[in-house]
CSV table of C-alpha atoms and ligand atoms in Angstrom, one decimal:
chain,number,residue,atom,x,y,z
A,1020,MET,CA,-37.5,50.4,33.3
A,1021,VAL,CA,-38.0,50.1,37.1
A,1022,SER,CA,-41.2,48.5,38.1
A,1023,THR,CA,-43.5,50.5,40.3
A,1024,ARG,CA,-43.9,49.5,43.9
A,1025,ARG,CA,-46.8,47.3,44.5
A,1026,GLY,CA,-48.4,46.7,47.9
A,1027,THR,CA,-49.0,43.4,49.5
A,1028,GLY,CA,-51.9,41.6,47.8
A,1029,ALA,CA,-51.0,42.6,44.3
A,1030,GLY,CA,-49.9,39.9,41.8
A,1031,PRO,CA,-46.7,40.1,39.8
A,1032,ARG,CA,-46.9,42.0,36.5
A,1033,HIS,CA,-43.8,40.5,35.1
A,1034,VAL,CA,-42.8,36.9,35.9
A,1035,ALA,CA,-39.5,35.5,34.6
A,1036,ILE,CA,-38.7,31.8,34.6
A,1037,ILE,CA,-35.5,29.8,34.5
A,1038,MET,CA,-36.8,26.5,33.0
A,1039,ASP,CA,-34.4,24.1,34.5
A,1040,GLY,CA,-34.3,20.3,34.9
A,1041,ASN,CA,-35.3,18.9,31.5
A,1042,GLY,CA,-32.3,16.7,31.3
A,1043,ARG,CA,-32.5,15.4,34.8
A,1044,TRP,CA,-36.2,14.7,34.5
A,1045,ALA,CA,-35.6,12.6,31.5
A,1046,ALA,CA,-32.5,10.8,32.9
A,1047,ARG,CA,-34.3,9.8,36.0
A,1048,ARG,CA,-36.8,8.0,33.8
A,1049,GLY,CA,-34.1,6.4,31.7
A,1050,MET,CA,-35.0,8.6,28.7
A,1051,ALA,CA,-32.9,10.7,26.4
A,1052,ARG,CA,-32.4,14.4,27.4
A,1053,SER,CA,-34.1,15.4,24.2
A,1054,ILE,CA,-37.4,13.9,25.5
A,1055,GLY,CA,-37.1,16.2,28.5
A,1056,HIS,CA,-36.7,19.2,26.2
A,1057,ARG,CA,-39.8,18.0,24.2
A,1058,ARG,CA,-41.8,17.8,27.3
A,1059,GLY,CA,-40.4,21.2,28.3
A,1060,ILE,CA,-42.1,22.7,25.2
A,1061,ASP,CA,-45.5,21.3,26.4
A,1062,ARG,CA,-45.0,23.1,29.7
A,1063,VAL,CA,-44.0,26.3,27.8
A,1064,ARG,CA,-47.4,26.1,26.1
A,1065,ASP,CA,-49.3,25.5,29.4
A,1066,VAL,CA,-47.6,28.3,31.2
A,1067,ILE,CA,-48.2,30.8,28.4
A,1068,LYS,CA,-51.9,29.9,28.5
A,1069,ALA,CA,-52.1,30.1,32.2
A,1070,ALA,CA,-50.3,33.5,32.6
A,1071,PRO,CA,-52.8,36.1,31.4
A,1072,PRO,CA,-55.7,34.9,33.6
A,1073,LEU,CA,-53.2,35.3,36.6
A,1074,GLY,CA,-52.9,39.0,35.7
A,1075,ILE,CA,-49.4,38.6,34.3
A,1076,GLU,CA,-48.6,41.2,31.7
A,1077,VAL,CA,-45.0,40.1,30.8
A,1078,LEU,CA,-43.7,36.5,30.9
A,1079,THR,CA,-40.0,36.0,30.3
A,1080,LEU,CA,-38.7,32.5,29.6
A,1081,PHE,CA,-35.0,31.6,29.6
A,1082,ALA,CA,-34.8,29.2,26.7
A,1083,PHE,CA,-31.1,29.2,25.8
A,1084,SER,CA,-28.1,30.8,27.5
A,1085,THR,CA,-24.8,32.0,26.2
A,1086,GLU,CA,-23.3,29.1,28.2
A,1087,ASN,CA,-25.6,26.5,26.6
A,1088,TRP,CA,-23.3,26.4,23.5
A,1089,ARG,CA,-21.0,24.3,25.7
A,1090,ARG,CA,-23.4,21.4,25.4
A,1091,PRO,CA,-22.9,18.5,23.0
A,1092,ASN,CA,-23.6,19.5,19.3
A,1093,TYR,CA,-26.4,16.9,19.2
A,1094,GLU,CA,-28.3,18.5,22.1
A,1095,ILE,CA,-27.8,22.0,20.6
A,1096,ASP,CA,-29.2,20.7,17.3
A,1097,VAL,CA,-32.2,19.2,19.2
A,1098,LEU,CA,-32.9,22.5,21.0
A,1099,MET,CA,-32.5,24.6,17.8
A,1100,GLY,CA,-34.9,22.2,16.0
A,1101,LEU,CA,-37.4,22.6,18.8
A,1102,PHE,CA,-37.2,26.4,18.7
A,1103,LYS,CA,-37.7,26.4,15.0
A,1104,ARG,CA,-40.7,24.1,15.2
A,1105,TYR,CA,-42.1,26.1,18.0
A,1106,LEU,CA,-41.9,29.3,16.0
A,1107,VAL,CA,-43.5,27.8,12.9
A,1108,ARG,CA,-46.3,26.0,14.8
A,1109,GLU,CA,-47.2,28.5,17.5
A,1110,ALA,CA,-47.1,31.8,15.7
A,1111,ASP,CA,-50.8,31.6,14.7
A,1112,GLU,CA,-51.9,30.7,18.2
A,1113,LEU,CA,-49.8,33.4,19.9
A,1114,ASP,CA,-51.2,36.0,17.5
A,1115,ALA,CA,-54.7,34.8,17.9
A,1116,GLY,CA,-54.2,35.0,21.7
A,1117,ASP,CA,-53.2,38.7,21.3
A,1118,ILE,CA,-49.7,37.9,22.7
A,1119,ARG,CA,-46.7,39.9,21.6
A,1120,LEU,CA,-43.6,37.8,21.2
A,1121,VAL,CA,-40.2,39.4,21.6
A,1122,PHE,CA,-36.7,38.0,21.9
A,1123,ILE,CA,-33.8,39.0,24.1
A,1124,GLY,CA,-30.2,37.9,23.6
A,1125,ASP,CA,-27.6,38.0,20.8
A,1126,ARG,CA,-29.5,36.5,17.9
A,1127,THR,CA,-26.7,36.9,15.5
A,1128,ARG,CA,-25.1,33.6,16.5
A,1129,LEU,CA,-28.3,31.7,15.9
A,1130,PRO,CA,-29.0,29.8,12.6
A,1131,LEU,CA,-30.2,32.2,9.9
A,1132,ASP,CA,-33.5,30.5,9.4
A,1133,ILE,CA,-34.3,30.8,13.1
A,1134,GLN,CA,-33.3,34.5,13.0
A,1135,ARG,CA,-35.7,35.0,10.1
A,1136,LEU,CA,-38.6,33.3,11.9
A,1137,MET,CA,-37.8,35.4,15.0
A,1138,ASP,CA,-38.0,38.6,13.0
A,1139,GLN,CA,-41.2,37.6,11.3
A,1140,VAL,CA,-43.1,36.6,14.5
A,1141,GLU,CA,-41.9,39.7,16.3
A,1142,GLU,CA,-43.2,41.9,13.4
A,1143,ARG,CA,-46.4,39.9,13.1
A,1144,THR,CA,-47.3,40.2,16.8
A,1145,ARG,CA,-45.9,43.7,17.6
A,1146,HIS,CA,-49.3,45.3,18.1
A,1147,ASN,CA,-50.7,42.5,20.4
A,1148,ALA,CA,-51.5,43.7,23.9
A,1149,ARG,CA,-52.8,41.0,26.1
A,1150,MET,CA,-49.4,39.8,27.3
A,1151,THR,CA,-45.8,40.2,26.2
A,1152,LEU,CA,-43.9,36.9,25.9
A,1153,GLN,CA,-40.2,37.6,26.1
A,1154,VAL,CA,-38.0,34.6,25.1
A,1155,ALA,CA,-34.4,34.7,26.1
A,1156,LEU,CA,-32.4,33.0,23.3
A,1157,ASN,CA,-28.6,33.1,23.4
A,1158,TYR,CA,-29.0,35.4,26.3
A,1159,GLY,CA,-26.4,36.3,29.0
A,1160,SER,CA,-26.9,39.1,31.4
A,1161,ARG,CA,-23.3,40.1,31.6
A,1162,ALA,CA,-23.0,40.3,27.9
A,1163,GLU,CA,-26.2,42.4,27.9
A,1164,ILE,CA,-24.7,44.9,30.4
A,1165,VAL,CA,-21.4,45.1,28.5
A,1166,ARG,CA,-23.3,45.8,25.2
A,1167,ALA,CA,-25.3,48.5,26.9
A,1168,ALA,CA,-22.1,50.1,28.3
A,1169,GLN,CA,-20.5,50.0,24.8
A,1170,ARG,CA,-23.6,51.6,23.3
A,1171,LEU,CA,-23.5,54.4,25.8
A,1172,ALA,CA,-19.8,54.9,25.3
A,1173,VAL,CA,-20.5,55.3,21.6
A,1174,GLU,CA,-23.1,58.0,22.3
A,1175,VAL,CA,-20.6,59.8,24.6
A,1176,ALA,CA,-17.7,59.5,22.1
A,1177,ALA,CA,-20.1,61.0,19.4
A,1178,GLY,CA,-20.9,63.9,21.7
A,1179,ARG,CA,-24.6,63.0,21.9
A,1180,LEU,CA,-24.5,62.2,25.6
A,1181,SER,CA,-22.5,63.5,28.5
A,1182,PRO,CA,-21.1,61.0,31.1
A,1183,ASP,CA,-23.2,62.5,33.9
A,1184,GLU,CA,-26.3,61.7,31.8
A,1185,ILE,CA,-25.6,58.0,32.3
A,1186,ASP,CA,-28.0,56.9,35.0
A,1187,GLU,CA,-30.0,53.8,35.8
A,1188,ALA,CA,-32.7,54.7,33.3
A,1189,ALA,CA,-30.2,55.3,30.5
A,1190,LEU,CA,-28.6,51.9,31.2
A,1191,SER,CA,-32.0,50.2,31.3
A,1192,GLN,CA,-33.0,51.8,28.0
A,1193,HIS,CA,-29.9,50.1,26.4
A,1194,MET,CA,-30.7,46.6,27.6
A,1195,TRP,CA,-32.4,44.1,25.4
A,1196,THR,CA,-35.3,44.3,27.9
A,1197,SER,CA,-36.0,48.0,27.3
A,1198,LEU,CA,-39.6,47.3,26.2
A,1199,VAL,CA,-40.8,45.9,29.4
A,1200,PRO,CA,-40.8,46.7,33.2
A,1201,ASP,CA,-38.4,44.8,35.5
A,1202,PRO,CA,-39.5,41.4,36.7
A,1203,ASP,CA,-41.4,41.2,40.0
A,1204,LEU,CA,-40.9,37.5,40.4
A,1205,VAL,CA,-38.2,35.1,39.1
A,1206,ILE,CA,-39.0,31.4,39.3
A,1207,ARG,CA,-36.4,28.6,38.9
A,1208,THR,CA,-37.5,25.0,38.6
A,1209,SER,CA,-35.6,21.8,39.5
A,1210,GLY,CA,-34.5,22.8,43.1
A,1211,GLU,CA,-31.3,24.6,41.9
A,1212,MET,CA,-30.7,28.0,43.7
A,1213,ARG,CA,-28.7,29.9,41.2
A,1214,VAL,CA,-29.3,33.0,39.0
A,1215,SER,CA,-27.1,31.7,36.1
A,1216,ASN,CA,-26.4,35.0,34.4
A,1217,PHE,CA,-30.2,35.8,34.0
A,1218,LEU,CA,-31.6,39.3,34.3
A,1219,LEU,CA,-28.9,40.4,36.8
A,1220,TRP,CA,-29.6,44.1,36.3
A,1221,GLN,CA,-33.4,43.8,36.0
A,1222,ALA,CA,-34.0,41.5,38.9
A,1223,ALA,CA,-32.4,43.9,41.5
A,1224,TYR,CA,-35.7,44.0,43.4
A,1225,ALA,CA,-37.4,40.9,42.2
A,1226,GLU,CA,-38.7,38.2,44.5
A,1227,PHE,CA,-37.2,34.7,43.9
A,1228,ALA,CA,-39.0,31.4,44.0
A,1229,PHE,CA,-37.1,28.1,43.8
A,1230,VAL,CA,-39.4,25.2,43.2
A,1231,GLU,CA,-38.5,21.5,43.4
A,1232,GLU,CA,-40.3,20.3,40.3
A,1233,CYS,CA,-38.3,19.9,37.1
A,1234,TRP,CA,-39.5,22.0,34.2
A,1235,PRO,CA,-41.3,19.1,32.4
A,1236,GLU,CA,-43.4,18.5,35.5
A,1237,PHE,CA,-44.2,22.1,36.4
A,1238,THR,CA,-47.9,22.3,36.0
A,1239,PRO,CA,-50.2,25.3,35.6
A,1240,ASP,CA,-51.3,24.6,39.2
A,1241,ASN,CA,-47.7,24.8,40.4
A,1242,PHE,CA,-47.4,28.0,38.5
A,1243,ALA,CA,-50.6,29.5,39.9
A,1244,GLN,CA,-49.5,28.5,43.4
A,1245,VAL,CA,-46.1,30.2,43.1
A,1246,VAL,CA,-47.6,33.3,41.6
A,1247,GLY,CA,-50.3,33.4,44.4
A,1248,SER,CA,-47.6,33.1,47.1
A,1249,PHE,CA,-46.0,36.3,45.7
A,1250,ALA,CA,-49.0,38.3,46.7
A,1251,HIS,CA,-48.3,37.5,50.3
A,1252,ARG,CA,-44.7,38.7,50.3
A,1253,GLU,CA,-44.0,42.2,51.4
A,1254,ARG,CA,-41.6,44.0,49.0
A,1255,ARG,CA,-39.6,46.8,50.6
A,1256,TYR,CA,-37.1,47.9,48.0
A,1257,GLY,CA,-34.6,48.6,50.7
A,1258,ALA,CA,-37.0,50.6,52.9
A,1259,ALA,CA,-37.9,49.7,56.5
A,1260,THR,CA,-40.3,47.0,57.3
A,1261,ALA,CA,-43.9,48.0,57.8
A,1262,ARG,CA,-44.1,45.5,60.7
A,1263,GLY,CA,-41.4,47.5,62.6
B,1502,FPP,C1,-32.9,23.4,31.1
B,1502,FPP,O1,-32.8,22.0,31.3
B,1502,FPP,C2,-33.5,23.7,29.9
B,1502,FPP,C3,-32.9,24.2,28.7
B,1502,FPP,C4,-31.5,24.4,28.6
B,1502,FPP,C5,-33.7,24.5,27.6
B,1502,FPP,C6,-35.1,25.1,27.8
B,1502,FPP,C7,-35.9,25.0,26.6
B,1502,FPP,C8,-37.2,24.6,26.6
B,1502,FPP,C9,-38.0,24.2,27.7
B,1502,FPP,C10,-37.9,24.5,25.3
B,1502,FPP,C11,-37.9,25.7,24.5
B,1502,FPP,C12,-38.6,26.9,24.9
B,1502,FPP,C13,-39.2,27.7,24.0
B,1502,FPP,C14,-39.7,29.1,24.5
B,1502,FPP,C15,-39.6,27.4,22.6
B,1502,FPP,P1,-31.4,21.3,31.4
B,1502,FPP,O2,-31.2,20.6,30.1
B,1502,FPP,O3,-30.4,22.3,31.8
B,1502,FPP,O4,-31.7,20.2,32.5
B,1502,FPP,P2,-30.6,19.7,33.5
B,1502,FPP,O5,-30.2,20.8,34.4
B,1502,FPP,O6,-31.4,18.7,34.2
B,1502,FPP,O7,-29.5,19.1,32.7
């Protein structure tokens, strides 16, 4: 879905975050990377709480990429353990806060108990309307685009779709993100300026904000500041500037 044009002064409806720098934050303090990930979960809680009062309707968090499987087994186990605990512990609070939780990414490679919890919490929160929290788990944008193309090809091969019916809307509808509008603002923490295979299709017209803080030190104030600065940017979607 393509987000509607919003004039200067409006806040972002959909904010997506690449939560980077857990490991570096911990290493700089002489601590294990796992401590950085644990602190990262605290910031996840803070940001989820801070988002609806800022007018955010969709919050997408990049929790685990298809490339993250290359990390040492120990670290992958720590992350999977944290995801599992998060799902068990936070389901009640998300539901009570009227937040819908959905996952994007290829969940079939994740441990079965986590897949089951993901299904349960999605089902439990599906009618919640205050905000949609989209968590990217085993997510890779290129894999998502390939999958969408394959699905469209199947439709064409079955005679249900003609090639000229394949347009941007059709491709968007076959993405994992089909439930939500495109992101207006993508934030990456830890000073890195890369997109890292995140929402490549959906972020075509998004604004980007790269902040110096590592994820474990990204406070609700930092978040509000970045979101507030978005309102002052002029989004042109390829059109001429209003300033001439
Ligand atoms: C990046 O830091 C962070 C991750 C790969 C994991 C992000 C996960 C969380 C914050 C917790 C889980 C979230 C949810 C929604 C339950 P890094 O390890 O790449 O840091 P580095 O670049 O300094 O090494």
